[in-house]
């Protein structure tokens, strides 16, 4: 698939999406990159380390987060996206579930919209993405954890997001799916997703895994966010083995090395 000016061989390789949060309250790096020069410096470091896509977010999505107005979110992300597009040759993803923010981000230069609600939070989102011809990542999410057959329902929910995408004019070759670890799920649901990720291939789209420093790792290892690298790496190894096209992480170099080593073993 094409994202920005780059082609991604999603059926042959696993790519790295690096996280750049322009937020005061993200669970792991909140407040660290609110100033433009610090955001650009972190982006430059990630690009130097070999990141494939940079994911910019202007609203925290940690458990219990407080939503911000679209205007606030736009004021955070647009200067950063504009500067990134001016300074670097790297596809830019925008993490938002608001159509107005997506519109502003696309004008600023975003190449992909990463929607944690899979087009279900804002009825205009699919149309905005469809008209712009940018790519999108559609994540599984719910406002409850009432499941009868969890994995089947997760796949059905993602199929509904795909249906909405098609109705909005988004071409299939512009869609990435995300099982949504840490969203609309209890601890055991998250472990089940990680254990059965290969089922996502049956949906027929490239898929992304985002587990970096998340609570399922913290709860398993009883560790704070800044000590969850090894746990995250385990999930990355499993995702590569099960066919993930993208991994969304904070720590670039360790995951590039992890993916390279995992692929060497798989392809031997």
PDB file of N, CA and C in Angstrom, residues 18-91:
ATOM      1  N   UNK A  18       6.493   5.189  14.731  1.00  0.00           N
ATOM      2  CA  UNK A  18       7.009   5.805  15.951  1.00  0.00           C
ATOM      3  C   UNK A  18       6.020   6.793  16.533  1.00  0.00           C
ATOM      4  N   UNK A  19       5.944   6.871  17.843  1.00  0.00           N
ATOM      5  CA  UNK A  19       4.937   7.672  18.551  1.00  0.00           C
ATOM      6  C   UNK A  19       5.495   9.050  18.894  1.00  0.00           C
ATOM      7  N   UNK A  20       4.737  10.091  18.535  1.00  0.00           N
ATOM      8  CA  UNK A  20       5.076  11.471  18.881  1.00  0.00           C
ATOM      9  C   UNK A  20       3.830  12.136  19.455  1.00  0.00           C
ATOM     10  N   UNK A  21       3.709  12.135  20.772  1.00  0.00           N
ATOM     11  CA  UNK A  21       2.531  12.686  21.438  1.00  0.00           C
ATOM     12  C   UNK A  21       2.734  14.158  21.771  1.00  0.00           C
ATOM     13  N   UNK A  22       1.849  14.992  21.237  1.00  0.00           N
ATOM     14  CA  UNK A  22       1.883  16.431  21.539  1.00  0.00           C
ATOM     15  C   UNK A  22       0.795  16.679  22.579  1.00  0.00           C
ATOM     16  N   UNK A  23       0.968  16.073  23.727  1.00  0.00           N
ATOM     17  CA  UNK A  23      -0.045  16.097  24.784  1.00  0.00           C
ATOM     18  C   UNK A  23       0.619  16.326  26.136  1.00  0.00           C
ATOM     19  N   UNK A  24      -0.110  16.946  27.062  1.00  0.00           N
ATOM     20  CA  UNK A  24       0.445  17.117  28.407  1.00  0.00           C
ATOM     21  C   UNK A  24       0.210  15.929  29.321  1.00  0.00           C
ATOM     22  N   UNK A  25      -0.613  14.950  28.876  1.00  0.00           N
ATOM     23  CA  UNK A  25      -1.102  13.938  29.812  1.00  0.00           C
ATOM     24  C   UNK A  25      -1.082  12.511  29.287  1.00  0.00           C
ATOM     25  N   UNK A  26      -0.310  12.219  28.225  1.00  0.00           N
ATOM     26  CA  UNK A  26      -0.202  10.824  27.786  1.00  0.00           C
ATOM     27  C   UNK A  26       0.470  10.002  28.874  1.00  0.00           C
ATOM     28  N   UNK A  27       0.105   8.707  28.958  1.00  0.00           N
ATOM     29  CA  UNK A  27       0.497   7.907  30.118  1.00  0.00           C
ATOM     30  C   UNK A  27       2.002   7.691  30.214  1.00  0.00           C
ATOM     31  N   UNK A  28       2.712   7.720  29.079  1.00  0.00           N
ATOM     32  CA  UNK A  28       4.130   7.403  29.099  1.00  0.00           C
ATOM     33  C   UNK A  28       5.024   8.608  28.870  1.00  0.00           C
ATOM     34  N   UNK A  29       4.640   9.497  27.940  1.00  0.00           N
ATOM     35  CA  UNK A  29       5.519  10.612  27.579  1.00  0.00           C
ATOM     36  C   UNK A  29       4.797  11.951  27.584  1.00  0.00           C
ATOM     37  N   UNK A  30       3.724  12.064  28.374  1.00  0.00           N
ATOM     38  CA  UNK A  30       2.942  13.294  28.411  1.00  0.00           C
ATOM     39  C   UNK A  30       3.772  14.504  28.792  1.00  0.00           C
ATOM     40  N   UNK A  31       3.641  15.587  28.002  1.00  0.00           N
ATOM     41  CA  UNK A  31       4.332  16.835  28.285  1.00  0.00           C
ATOM     42  C   UNK A  31       5.744  16.923  27.761  1.00  0.00           C
ATOM     43  N   UNK A  32       6.273  15.832  27.254  1.00  0.00           N
ATOM     44  CA  UNK A  32       7.685  15.807  26.867  1.00  0.00           C
ATOM     45  C   UNK A  32       7.948  16.536  25.556  1.00  0.00           C
ATOM     46  N   UNK A  33       6.939  16.538  24.657  1.00  0.00           N
ATOM     47  CA  UNK A  33       7.175  17.101  23.317  1.00  0.00           C
ATOM     48  C   UNK A  33       6.166  18.189  22.956  1.00  0.00           C
ATOM     49  N   UNK A  34       5.688  18.912  23.954  1.00  0.00           N
ATOM     50  CA  UNK A  34       4.715  19.970  23.695  1.00  0.00           C
ATOM     51  C   UNK A  34       5.331  21.146  22.937  1.00  0.00           C
ATOM     52  N   UNK A  35       6.628  21.405  23.128  1.00  0.00           N
ATOM     53  CA  UNK A  35       7.293  22.487  22.419  1.00  0.00           C
ATOM     54  C   UNK A  35       7.760  21.985  21.056  1.00  0.00           C
ATOM     55  N   UNK A  36       7.594  22.830  20.035  1.00  0.00           N
ATOM     56  CA  UNK A  36       7.873  22.424  18.662  1.00  0.00           C
ATOM     57  C   UNK A  36       9.306  21.939  18.478  1.00  0.00           C
ATOM     58  N   UNK A  37      10.265  22.632  19.082  1.00  0.00           N
ATOM     59  CA  UNK A  37      11.666  22.227  18.887  1.00  0.00           C
ATOM     60  C   UNK A  37      11.935  20.852  19.489  1.00  0.00           C
ATOM     61  N   UNK A  38      11.294  20.544  20.603  1.00  0.00           N
ATOM     62  CA  UNK A  38      11.488  19.233  21.220  1.00  0.00           C
ATOM     63  C   UNK A  38      10.803  18.144  20.400  1.00  0.00           C
ATOM     64  N   UNK A  39       9.628  18.465  19.844  1.00  0.00           N
ATOM     65  CA  UNK A  39       8.930  17.499  18.998  1.00  0.00           C
ATOM     66  C   UNK A  39       9.753  17.178  17.755  1.00  0.00           C
ATOM     67  N   UNK A  40      10.326  18.204  17.134  1.00  0.00           N
ATOM     68  CA  UNK A  40      11.135  17.989  15.934  1.00  0.00           C
ATOM     69  C   UNK A  40      12.420  17.230  16.256  1.00  0.00           C
ATOM     70  N   UNK A  41      12.995  17.518  17.402  1.00  0.00           N
ATOM     71  CA  UNK A  41      14.219  16.812  17.800  1.00  0.00           C
ATOM     72  C   UNK A  41      13.945  15.323  18.011  1.00  0.00           C
ATOM     73  N   UNK A  42      12.803  15.004  18.624  1.00  0.00           N
ATOM     74  CA  UNK A  42      12.457  13.596  18.823  1.00  0.00           C
ATOM     75  C   UNK A  42      12.152  12.913  17.494  1.00  0.00           C
ATOM     76  N   UNK A  43      11.457  13.621  16.614  1.00  0.00           N
ATOM     77  CA  UNK A  43      11.181  13.069  15.283  1.00  0.00           C
ATOM     78  C   UNK A  43      12.480  12.810  14.527  1.00  0.00           C
ATOM     79  N   UNK A  44      13.407  13.746  14.589  1.00  0.00           N
ATOM     80  CA  UNK A  44      14.690  13.576  13.908  1.00  0.00           C
ATOM     81  C   UNK A  44      15.446  12.365  14.445  1.00  0.00           C
ATOM     82  N   UNK A  45      15.376  12.182  15.743  1.00  0.00           N
ATOM     83  CA  UNK A  45      16.039  11.012  16.340  1.00  0.00           C
ATOM     84  C   UNK A  45      15.378   9.720  15.861  1.00  0.00           C
ATOM     85  N   UNK A  46      14.046   9.683  15.846  1.00  0.00           N
ATOM     86  CA  UNK A  46      13.355   8.477  15.389  1.00  0.00           C
ATOM     87  C   UNK A  46      13.680   8.168  13.934  1.00  0.00           C
ATOM     88  N   UNK A  47      13.717   9.202  13.102  1.00  0.00           N
ATOM     89  CA  UNK A  47      14.034   9.006  11.683  1.00  0.00           C
ATOM     90  C   UNK A  47      15.467   8.505  11.539  1.00  0.00           C
ATOM     91  N   UNK A  48      16.378   9.068  12.313  1.00  0.00           N
ATOM     92  CA  UNK A  48      17.758   8.596  12.295  1.00  0.00           C
ATOM     93  C   UNK A  48      17.885   7.150  12.729  1.00  0.00           C
ATOM     94  N   UNK A  49      16.998   6.736  13.635  1.00  0.00           N
ATOM     95  CA  UNK A  49      17.005   5.344  14.113  1.00  0.00           C
ATOM     96  C   UNK A  49      16.369   4.387  13.111  1.00  0.00           C
ATOM     97  N   UNK A  50      15.640   4.942  12.122  1.00  0.00           N
ATOM     98  CA  UNK A  50      15.087   4.092  11.072  1.00  0.00           C
ATOM     99  C   UNK A  50      13.586   3.913  11.085  1.00  0.00           C
ATOM    100  N   UNK A  51      12.838   4.796  11.742  1.00  0.00           N
ATOM    101  CA  UNK A  51      11.385   4.679  11.784  1.00  0.00           C
ATOM    102  C   UNK A  51      10.802   4.813  10.377  1.00  0.00           C
ATOM    103  N   UNK A  52       9.677   4.170  10.128  1.00  0.00           N
ATOM    104  CA  UNK A  52       9.044   4.198   8.810  1.00  0.00           C
ATOM    105  C   UNK A  52       7.909   5.207   8.714  1.00  0.00           C
ATOM    106  N   UNK A  53       7.193   5.426   9.808  1.00  0.00           N
ATOM    107  CA  UNK A  53       6.079   6.373   9.877  1.00  0.00           C
ATOM    108  C   UNK A  53       6.138   7.033  11.251  1.00  0.00           C
ATOM    109  N   UNK A  54       5.786   8.323  11.305  1.00  0.00           N
ATOM    110  CA  UNK A  54       5.674   9.009  12.595  1.00  0.00           C
ATOM    111  C   UNK A  54       4.201   9.287  12.863  1.00  0.00           C
ATOM    112  N   UNK A  55       3.724   8.865  14.030  1.00  0.00           N
ATOM    113  CA  UNK A  55       2.322   9.012  14.415  1.00  0.00           C
ATOM    114  C   UNK A  55       2.190  10.157  15.413  1.00  0.00           C
ATOM    115  N   UNK A  56       1.568  11.250  14.970  1.00  0.00           N
ATOM    116  CA  UNK A  56       1.409  12.455  15.790  1.00  0.00           C
ATOM    117  C   UNK A  56       0.035  12.437  16.455  1.00  0.00           C
ATOM    118  N   UNK A  57       0.012  12.663  17.752  1.00  0.00           N
ATOM    119  CA  UNK A  57      -1.255  12.693  18.484  1.00  0.00           C
ATOM    120  C   UNK A  57      -1.387  13.944  19.324  1.00  0.00           C
ATOM    121  N   UNK A  58      -2.574  14.562  19.312  1.00  0.00           N
ATOM    122  CA  UNK A  58      -2.801  15.779  20.074  1.00  0.00           C
ATOM    123  C   UNK A  58      -3.778  15.622  21.222  1.00  0.00           C
ATOM    124  N   UNK A  59      -4.211  14.376  21.453  1.00  0.00           N
ATOM    125  CA  UNK A  59      -5.127  14.097  22.569  1.00  0.00           C
ATOM    126  C   UNK A  59      -4.746  12.765  23.192  1.00  0.00           C
ATOM    127  N   UNK A  60      -4.579  12.735  24.492  1.00  0.00           N
ATOM    128  CA  UNK A  60      -4.247  11.485  25.166  1.00  0.00           C
ATOM    129  C   UNK A  60      -5.401  10.498  25.046  1.00  0.00           C
ATOM    130  N   UNK A  61      -5.050   9.229  24.850  1.00  0.00           N
ATOM    131  CA  UNK A  61      -6.067   8.170  24.812  1.00  0.00           C
ATOM    132  C   UNK A  61      -5.825   7.147  25.919  1.00  0.00           C
ATOM    133  N   UNK A  62      -5.090   7.556  26.956  1.00  0.00           N
ATOM    134  CA  UNK A  62      -4.848   6.652  28.070  1.00  0.00           C
ATOM    135  C   UNK A  62      -6.169   6.369  28.794  1.00  0.00           C
ATOM    136  N   UNK A  63      -6.256   5.273  29.562  1.00  0.00           N
ATOM    137  CA  UNK A  63      -7.482   5.006  30.329  1.00  0.00           C
ATOM    138  C   UNK A  63      -7.847   6.181  31.231  1.00  0.00           C
ATOM    139  N   UNK A  64      -9.108   6.605  31.160  1.00  0.00           N
ATOM    140  CA  UNK A  64      -9.575   7.699  31.985  1.00  0.00           C
ATOM    141  C   UNK A  64      -9.223   9.082  31.479  1.00  0.00           C
ATOM    142  N   UNK A  65      -8.762   9.160  30.223  1.00  0.00           N
ATOM    143  CA  UNK A  65      -8.357  10.454  29.685  1.00  0.00           C
ATOM    144  C   UNK A  65      -9.549  11.387  29.534  1.00  0.00           C
ATOM    145  N   UNK A  66      -9.250  12.699  29.549  1.00  0.00           N
ATOM    146  CA  UNK A  66     -10.281  13.692  29.319  1.00  0.00           C
ATOM    147  C   UNK A  66     -10.189  14.217  27.903  1.00  0.00           C
ATOM    148  N   UNK A  67     -11.307  14.206  27.172  1.00  0.00           N
ATOM    149  CA  UNK A  67     -11.300  14.703  25.809  1.00  0.00           C
ATOM    150  C   UNK A  67     -11.013  16.189  25.766  1.00  0.00           C
ATOM    151  N   UNK A  68     -10.340  16.626  24.707  1.00  0.00           N
ATOM    152  CA  UNK A  68     -10.103  18.045  24.485  1.00  0.00           C
ATOM    153  C   UNK A  68     -10.913  18.475  23.266  1.00  0.00           C
ATOM    154  N   UNK A  69     -11.197  19.770  23.177  1.00  0.00           N
ATOM    155  CA  UNK A  69     -11.927  20.299  22.034  1.00  0.00           C
ATOM    156  C   UNK A  69     -11.107  20.140  20.763  1.00  0.00           C
ATOM    157  N   UNK A  70     -11.807  20.037  19.645  1.00  0.00           N
ATOM    158  CA  UNK A  70     -11.118  19.895  18.363  1.00  0.00           C
ATOM    159  C   UNK A  70     -10.163  21.062  18.122  1.00  0.00           C
ATOM    160  N   UNK A  71     -10.567  22.262  18.516  1.00  0.00           N
ATOM    161  CA  UNK A  71      -9.714  23.432  18.289  1.00  0.00           C
ATOM    162  C   UNK A  71      -8.384  23.309  19.026  1.00  0.00           C
ATOM    163  N   UNK A  72      -8.430  22.786  20.248  1.00  0.00           N
ATOM    164  CA  UNK A  72      -7.206  22.589  21.020  1.00  0.00           C
ATOM    165  C   UNK A  72      -6.331  21.540  20.356  1.00  0.00           C
ATOM    166  N   UNK A  73      -6.958  20.449  19.958  1.00  0.00           N
ATOM    167  CA  UNK A  73      -6.213  19.375  19.300  1.00  0.00           C
ATOM    168  C   UNK A  73      -5.558  19.878  18.009  1.00  0.00           C
ATOM    169  N   UNK A  74      -6.300  20.653  17.224  1.00  0.00           N
ATOM    170  CA  UNK A  74      -5.770  21.204  15.972  1.00  0.00           C
ATOM    171  C   UNK A  74      -4.587  22.120  16.249  1.00  0.00           C
ATOM    172  N   UNK A  75      -4.701  22.939  17.283  1.00  0.00           N
ATOM    173  CA  UNK A  75      -3.609  23.875  17.601  1.00  0.00           C
ATOM    174  C   UNK A  75      -2.342  23.148  18.021  1.00  0.00           C
ATOM    175  N   UNK A  76      -2.496  21.934  18.538  1.00  0.00           N
ATOM    176  CA  UNK A  76      -1.325  21.149  18.947  1.00  0.00           C
ATOM    177  C   UNK A  76      -0.662  20.456  17.764  1.00  0.00           C
ATOM    178  N   UNK A  77      -1.474  19.903  16.887  1.00  0.00           N
ATOM    179  CA  UNK A  77      -0.903  19.003  15.876  1.00  0.00           C
ATOM    180  C   UNK A  77      -0.498  19.692  14.573  1.00  0.00           C
ATOM    181  N   UNK A  78      -1.216  20.749  14.172  1.00  0.00           N
ATOM    182  CA  UNK A  78      -0.932  21.317  12.848  1.00  0.00           C
ATOM    183  C   UNK A  78       0.470  21.922  12.731  1.00  0.00           C
ATOM    184  N   UNK A  79       0.958  22.689  13.711  1.00  0.00           N
ATOM    185  CA  UNK A  79       2.324  23.220  13.552  1.00  0.00           C
ATOM    186  C   UNK A  79       3.373  22.107  13.473  1.00  0.00           C
ATOM    187  N   UNK A  80       3.139  21.026  14.210  1.00  0.00           N
ATOM    188  CA  UNK A  80       4.093  19.922  14.224  1.00  0.00           C
ATOM    189  C   UNK A  80       4.086  19.192  12.887  1.00  0.00           C
ATOM    190  N   UNK A  81       2.900  18.880  12.370  1.00  0.00           N
ATOM    191  CA  UNK A  81       2.817  18.179  11.085  1.00  0.00           C
ATOM    192  C   UNK A  81       3.417  19.029   9.972  1.00  0.00           C
ATOM    193  N   UNK A  82       3.088  20.318   9.948  1.00  0.00           N
ATOM    194  CA  UNK A  82       3.644  21.204   8.923  1.00  0.00           C
ATOM    195  C   UNK A  82       5.168  21.227   8.985  1.00  0.00           C
ATOM    196  N   UNK A  83       5.713  21.310  10.186  1.00  0.00           N
ATOM    197  CA  UNK A  83       7.171  21.347  10.339  1.00  0.00           C
ATOM    198  C   UNK A  83       7.809  20.019   9.957  1.00  0.00           C
ATOM    199  N   UNK A  84       7.167  18.919  10.334  1.00  0.00           N
ATOM    200  CA  UNK A  84       7.696  17.602   9.978  1.00  0.00           C
ATOM    201  C   UNK A  84       7.744  17.423   8.464  1.00  0.00           C
ATOM    202  N   UNK A  85       6.692  17.838   7.773  1.00  0.00           N
ATOM    203  CA  UNK A  85       6.651  17.697   6.319  1.00  0.00           C
ATOM    204  C   UNK A  85       7.688  18.598   5.649  1.00  0.00           C
ATOM    205  N   UNK A  86       7.969  19.726   6.252  1.00  0.00           N
ATOM    206  CA  UNK A  86       8.955  20.659   5.699  1.00  0.00           C
ATOM    207  C   UNK A  86      10.376  20.163   5.920  1.00  0.00           C
ATOM    208  N   UNK A  87      10.623  19.557   7.087  1.00  0.00           N
ATOM    209  CA  UNK A  87      11.995  19.210   7.474  1.00  0.00           C
ATOM    210  C   UNK A  87      12.402  17.792   7.070  1.00  0.00           C
ATOM    211  N   UNK A  88      11.432  16.864   6.985  1.00  0.00           N
ATOM    212  CA  UNK A  88      11.792  15.457   6.827  1.00  0.00           C
ATOM    213  C   UNK A  88      10.990  14.788   5.711  1.00  0.00           C
ATOM    214  N   UNK A  89      11.568  13.743   5.155  1.00  0.00           N
ATOM    215  CA  UNK A  89      10.891  12.942   4.144  1.00  0.00           C
ATOM    216  C   UNK A  89      10.435  11.634   4.794  1.00  0.00           C
ATOM    217  N   UNK A  90       9.347  11.727   5.551  1.00  0.00           N
ATOM    218  CA  UNK A  90       8.832  10.564   6.277  1.00  0.00           C
ATOM    219  C   UNK A  90       7.314  10.660   6.320  1.00  0.00           C
ATOM    220  N   UNK A  91       6.595   9.591   5.998  1.00  0.00           N
ATOM    221  CA  UNK A  91       5.130   9.634   6.091  1.00  0.00           C
ATOM    222  C   UNK A  91       4.670   9.982   7.501  1.00  0.00           C
TER     223      UNK A  91
END
